[in-house]
Structures are given as structure tokens and as C-alpha cells.
Short mmCIF file of C-alpha atoms in Angstrom, two decimals:
data_model
loop_
_atom_site.label_atom_id
_atom_site.label_comp_id
_atom_site.label_asym_id
_atom_site.label_seq_id
_atom_site.Cartn_x
_atom_site.Cartn_y
_atom_site.Cartn_z
CA LYS T 281 113.77 69.20 87.87
CA LYS T 282 112.29 71.86 85.26
CA LEU T 283 110.01 74.14 87.37
CA THR T 284 112.81 74.39 89.91
CA ILE T 285 115.83 75.14 87.52
CA LEU T 286 113.43 77.36 85.72
CA ALA T 287 112.57 79.08 89.09
CA LYS T 288 116.35 79.14 89.70
CA LEU T 289 116.80 80.99 86.58
CA GLN T 290 113.85 83.55 87.41
CA ALA T 291 115.46 84.26 90.73
CA THR T 292 118.79 85.13 89.27
CA VAL T 293 116.87 87.38 87.04
CA GLU T 294 114.99 89.65 90.05
CA LEU T 295 118.26 89.63 92.01
CA ILE T 296 120.51 90.93 89.28
CA LYS T 297 117.62 93.69 88.80
CA TYR T 298 118.21 94.52 92.20
CA TYR T 299 122.20 94.11 92.82
CA GLY T 300 121.83 96.88 89.82
CA ILE T 301 119.87 99.45 91.41
CA VAL T 302 121.67 99.17 94.59
CA TYR T 303 124.83 99.28 92.43
CA ASN T 304 126.58 96.09 93.71
CA CYS T 305 128.52 95.13 90.52
CA PRO T 306 130.47 92.42 92.06
CA LYS T 307 127.33 90.73 92.53
CA VAL T 308 125.45 91.40 89.32
CA LYS T 309 128.40 89.66 87.94
CA TYR T 310 128.37 86.42 89.69
CA THR T 311 124.41 86.29 89.92
CA PHE T 312 125.03 86.52 85.79
CA ALA T 313 127.43 83.91 85.74
CA GLN T 314 125.34 81.75 88.14
CA GLY T 315 122.44 82.30 85.78
CA LEU T 316 124.11 81.50 82.48
CA TYR T 317 125.22 77.99 84.51
CA TYR T 318 121.25 77.52 85.35
CA ALA T 319 120.48 78.22 81.14
CA HIS T 320 123.12 75.84 80.19
CA SER T 321 121.80 73.01 82.60
CA CYS T 322 118.43 74.01 81.55
CA GLN T 323 119.08 73.35 78.30
CA LYS T 324 120.90 70.00 78.81
CA LEU T 325 117.64 68.88 81.10
CA LEU T 326 115.02 70.05 78.39
CA LYS T 327 117.37 69.18 75.28
CA ASP T 328 114.36 68.49 73.17
CA ASN T 329 112.49 71.32 73.79
CA PRO T 330 114.69 74.20 75.50
CA GLY T 331 112.35 76.92 74.34
CA GLU T 332 111.55 77.94 77.94
CA CYS T 333 115.49 77.81 79.16
CA LEU T 334 116.22 79.82 76.26
CA LYS T 335 113.29 82.32 76.51
CA LYS T 336 114.44 82.64 80.66
CA LYS T 337 118.07 83.24 79.33
CA ILE T 338 117.13 86.03 77.31
CA GLN T 339 115.30 87.60 80.23
CA LEU T 340 118.78 86.72 82.02
CA LEU T 341 120.76 88.62 79.58
CA GLU T 342 118.29 91.53 79.27
CA SER T 343 118.63 91.97 83.07
CA PHE T 344 122.21 92.25 82.88
CA ILE T 345 122.26 94.29 79.98
CA PHE T 346 120.12 97.19 81.92
CA SER T 347 122.16 96.85 85.24
CA HIS T 348 125.02 97.95 83.31
CA LYS T 349 124.57 100.62 80.55
CA ILE T 350 128.01 99.80 79.48
CA GLU T 351 126.68 96.52 78.83
CA ALA T 352 124.30 97.43 76.04
CA ASN T 353 127.52 97.02 73.90
CA ARG T 354 127.63 94.92 70.18
CA ILE T 355 128.81 92.05 71.90
CA MET T 356 125.78 91.52 74.38
CA ARG T 357 123.73 92.58 71.56
CA TYR T 358 124.79 89.99 69.38
CA TRP T 359 124.83 87.19 72.20
CA LEU T 360 121.15 88.55 73.00
CA LYS T 361 120.03 88.43 69.09
CA LYS T 362 121.17 84.61 69.10
CA THR T 363 119.68 83.85 71.49
CA ILE T 364 116.41 84.86 70.51
CA LYS T 365 116.79 83.42 67.03
CA GLU T 366 117.49 80.22 68.90
CA ALA T 367 114.36 80.80 70.92
CA GLU T 368 111.90 81.89 68.29
CA LYS T 369 112.77 78.12 66.55
CA TYR T 370 110.67 76.71 69.58
CA LEU T 371 108.65 78.96 70.73
CA GLY T 372 107.47 81.30 67.38
CA GLU T 373 106.32 85.12 68.03
CA ASP T 374 106.47 85.08 71.91
CA LYS T 375 105.30 88.06 73.33
CA THR T 376 108.07 88.49 76.04
CA ILE T 377 110.62 87.89 73.34
CA LYS T 378 109.10 90.52 71.33
CA PHE T 379 108.97 93.27 74.29
CA ILE T 380 112.83 92.50 75.31
CA ASP T 381 113.97 93.07 71.77
CA THR T 382 111.73 96.05 71.51
CA ARG T 383 112.58 97.85 74.72
CA ILE T 384 116.47 97.17 74.56
CA ALA T 385 116.39 98.97 70.82
CA CYS T 386 114.08 101.68 72.10
CA GLU T 387 116.26 102.02 75.03
CA ILE T 388 119.57 102.33 72.81
CA LYS T 389 117.61 105.19 70.62
CA LEU T 390 117.03 107.19 73.39
CA MET T 391 120.03 106.95 75.09
CA GLN T 392 121.07 109.12 72.13
CA GLU T 393 118.53 111.57 72.98
CA ASN T 394 120.13 115.23 72.71
CA LYS T 395 123.57 113.94 72.17
CA ASN T 396 125.60 115.74 69.51
CA ILE T 397 126.43 114.05 66.06
CA LEU T 398 129.92 112.32 67.38
CA LEU T 399 128.35 111.59 70.35
CA LYS T 400 125.64 109.67 68.40
CA THR T 401 127.63 108.01 66.09
CA ALA T 402 130.30 106.50 68.48
CA LEU T 403 126.96 105.17 70.48
CA LYS T 404 125.69 103.75 67.27
CA LEU T 405 129.52 101.78 67.00
CA TYR T 406 129.28 100.59 70.45
CA THR T 407 125.61 99.51 70.85
CA GLY T 408 125.35 98.23 66.99
CA SER T 409 122.51 99.20 64.41
CA THR T 410 119.36 98.01 64.84
CA LYS T 411 115.93 97.48 62.59
CA LYS T 412 114.16 97.57 65.57
CA GLY T 413 113.52 101.32 67.57
CA GLN T 414 112.82 103.38 64.59
CA ASP T 415 109.21 104.36 66.01
CA CYS T 416 109.47 103.61 69.44
CA VAL T 417 105.59 104.94 70.21
CA ALA T 418 104.33 102.41 67.71
CA GLU T 419 106.49 99.90 68.61
CA LEU T 420 105.83 99.94 71.85
CA LYS T 421 101.97 100.61 72.49
CA PRO T 422 101.07 96.96 71.55
CA PHE T 423 102.45 95.57 75.00
CA GLU T 424 100.62 97.95 76.82
CA HIS T 425 97.76 95.38 77.98
CA HIS T 426 100.01 92.76 78.21
CA ILE T 427 102.61 94.55 80.52
CA ARG T 428 102.81 91.96 83.07
CA GLU T 429 102.59 89.24 80.81
CA VAL T 430 105.60 90.20 79.11
CA GLY T 431 107.72 90.64 82.09
CA SER T 432 107.77 94.32 82.34
CA PHE T 433 105.70 96.44 85.44
CA HIS T 434 103.63 99.61 85.16
CA ALA T 435 106.09 102.44 85.85
CA GLU T 436 109.07 100.48 83.84
CA TYR T 437 106.83 100.21 80.52
CA TYR T 438 105.27 103.46 81.21
CA TYR T 439 108.35 105.42 81.75
CA LEU T 440 109.98 104.21 78.47
CA LEU T 441 106.60 105.01 76.68
CA ALA T 442 106.54 108.38 77.66
CA ARG T 443 110.32 109.19 77.08
CA ALA T 444 109.07 107.74 73.46
CA TYR T 445 106.98 110.60 73.10
CA ALA T 446 109.50 112.86 74.50
CA HIS T 447 111.65 111.96 71.76
CA GLN T 448 108.92 112.95 68.96
CA GLY T 449 108.81 116.24 70.88
CA ASN T 450 105.30 115.62 71.83
CA ASN T 451 105.44 116.58 75.50
CA GLU T 452 101.73 116.73 76.40
CA GLU T 453 101.51 113.23 75.88
CA THR T 454 104.63 112.45 77.51
CA LEU T 455 103.46 114.31 80.86
CA LYS T 456 100.35 112.05 80.29
CA TYR T 457 102.24 108.77 80.68
CA LEU T 458 104.57 110.03 83.08
CA HIS T 459 101.30 110.73 85.57
CA THR T 460 100.12 106.84 84.32
CA ALA T 461 104.02 105.76 85.39
CA ARG T 462 103.46 107.31 88.73
CA ARG T 463 99.95 105.69 89.28
CA GLY T 464 101.84 102.43 89.75
CA ALA T 465 102.03 100.71 92.92
CA VAL T 466 105.48 101.01 94.54
CA LEU T 467 106.15 97.49 95.77
CA ASP T 468 109.64 97.10 96.16
CA SER T 469 113.28 98.48 95.23
CA LYS T 470 112.93 97.88 91.82
CA THR T 471 109.56 99.76 91.40
CA ARG T 472 110.77 102.74 93.63
CA TYR T 473 113.69 103.43 91.58
CA VAL T 474 112.04 103.39 88.40
CA ASN T 475 109.38 105.80 90.45
CA LYS T 476 112.38 108.20 91.42
CA LYS T 477 113.41 108.41 87.69
CA VAL T 478 109.96 108.97 86.70
CA GLN T 479 109.49 112.03 88.97
CA GLU T 480 112.82 113.05 87.93
CA TYR T 481 111.96 112.87 83.90
CA TYR T 482 108.45 114.46 84.74
CA GLU T 483 110.33 117.79 86.22
CA LYS T 484 112.47 117.78 83.59
CA ILE T 485 109.80 117.75 80.98
CA TYR T 486 107.73 120.60 82.47
CA ILE T 487 110.61 122.59 83.15
CA ARG T 488 111.61 122.20 79.36
CA MET T 489 107.89 123.09 78.57
CA TYR T 490 107.47 126.09 80.98
CA THR T 491 110.50 127.60 79.54
CA LYS T 492 109.71 127.14 76.21
CA ASN T 493 106.29 128.95 76.34
CA LYS T 494 107.45 131.63 78.63
#
């Protein structure tokens, strides 16, 4: 029963990621609701030690947040933080949970890239403040040799790291890690989608460097 319910939770996470890519919002919301039901059932089943259930719930929340940019708001972040704190009681310092927390904080910070002061303030009010994401390069680097272990994949991780370098104005390192991101295998619609974003961002940075040096 334990393995079955955890497998169902993982399946909903993957489905949400897929539906998010193909912009199927109704399916995303339906699958998310289904995932929450599985998470609740899992916690009831493993009530003495629901750590793994809570970890899957965190991954579920993460997938939902990234399937809808608009969902990265205060309420979702509060829900996520609350679940993380609860999971840490059972799992301690879990790498996957730490990565998810770091990833979300950095995505929020990078959302504000090239925004004017008013928009940055509005985004901060909307998404909430965070202690993480102060130096995304330093915070992401420790996960470089644990990409699969923390539930990410090659292109996704290096794309985020490259954007973190770009945020610091380090275009050389940005291009280096975009190259690294592009070397990852394209296995499914998820990796194909990220690879497309990597290519678009690479062109953006390359043009920026070219026009700057011209």
C-alpha cells in the first residue's frame, strides 16, 4: 500500500508537469486536486511517520507552482513552507526539499529580472519575501552533483544556474552553463520544452553581449 500510494503521488507530479507544458489548465487543476487527495491518504496510511508522504506533497506543490506562474503567490508559498516545516520533523535536512525551497526562491528572484521598481515591489508583495534567493549561484551550486537525486534534470538545473549567473551580470558563465544545459538528453516533452527555453535564452544573452561589445 505504501509503495502504491507513493507511486500514485509521483505520477500526479509528472502529469502536472506535462499538462503545464501543454497549457492544459483544467487538467492541471484536476490532477493537483487528485494529488492532494493521494497525499492526504498517504499521511493517514503512514500516520506514525508521514515524512515520505509530505516530501511527495512538497513535490506536488512545486509542480503546481511551476505549471502556473500566477500560483507562485503568498498563499502557495505559505502552504509550501508549512509543509516543508512539517516534513523536516520526520526527514531532517532533506536534499530534495532544500533544493525545491531554493529553486522556488531563485525563480521568484529571477522573475524580477529587468523589471522596474514598481513592478519589483508588486512582485515582492505578491510572491512574499524569502530568506533564500539572496545569492542563487552560491545556493544552487551545492546541488550540482545531485541533480537527479533532488528531483530535477540536467537542462532544468543548468538553465536555472545560467540565469542566476546572468542575474549577476556574468555573461561568460551564463553561456557556459547554457551550453551545459543543451548537452542534456532530450527524452520527453518536459526536457524538450526546457531545451527550447535554453536555446531562446542563449540567443538573448548572445545578442546582449554582441550589442554591448559592438
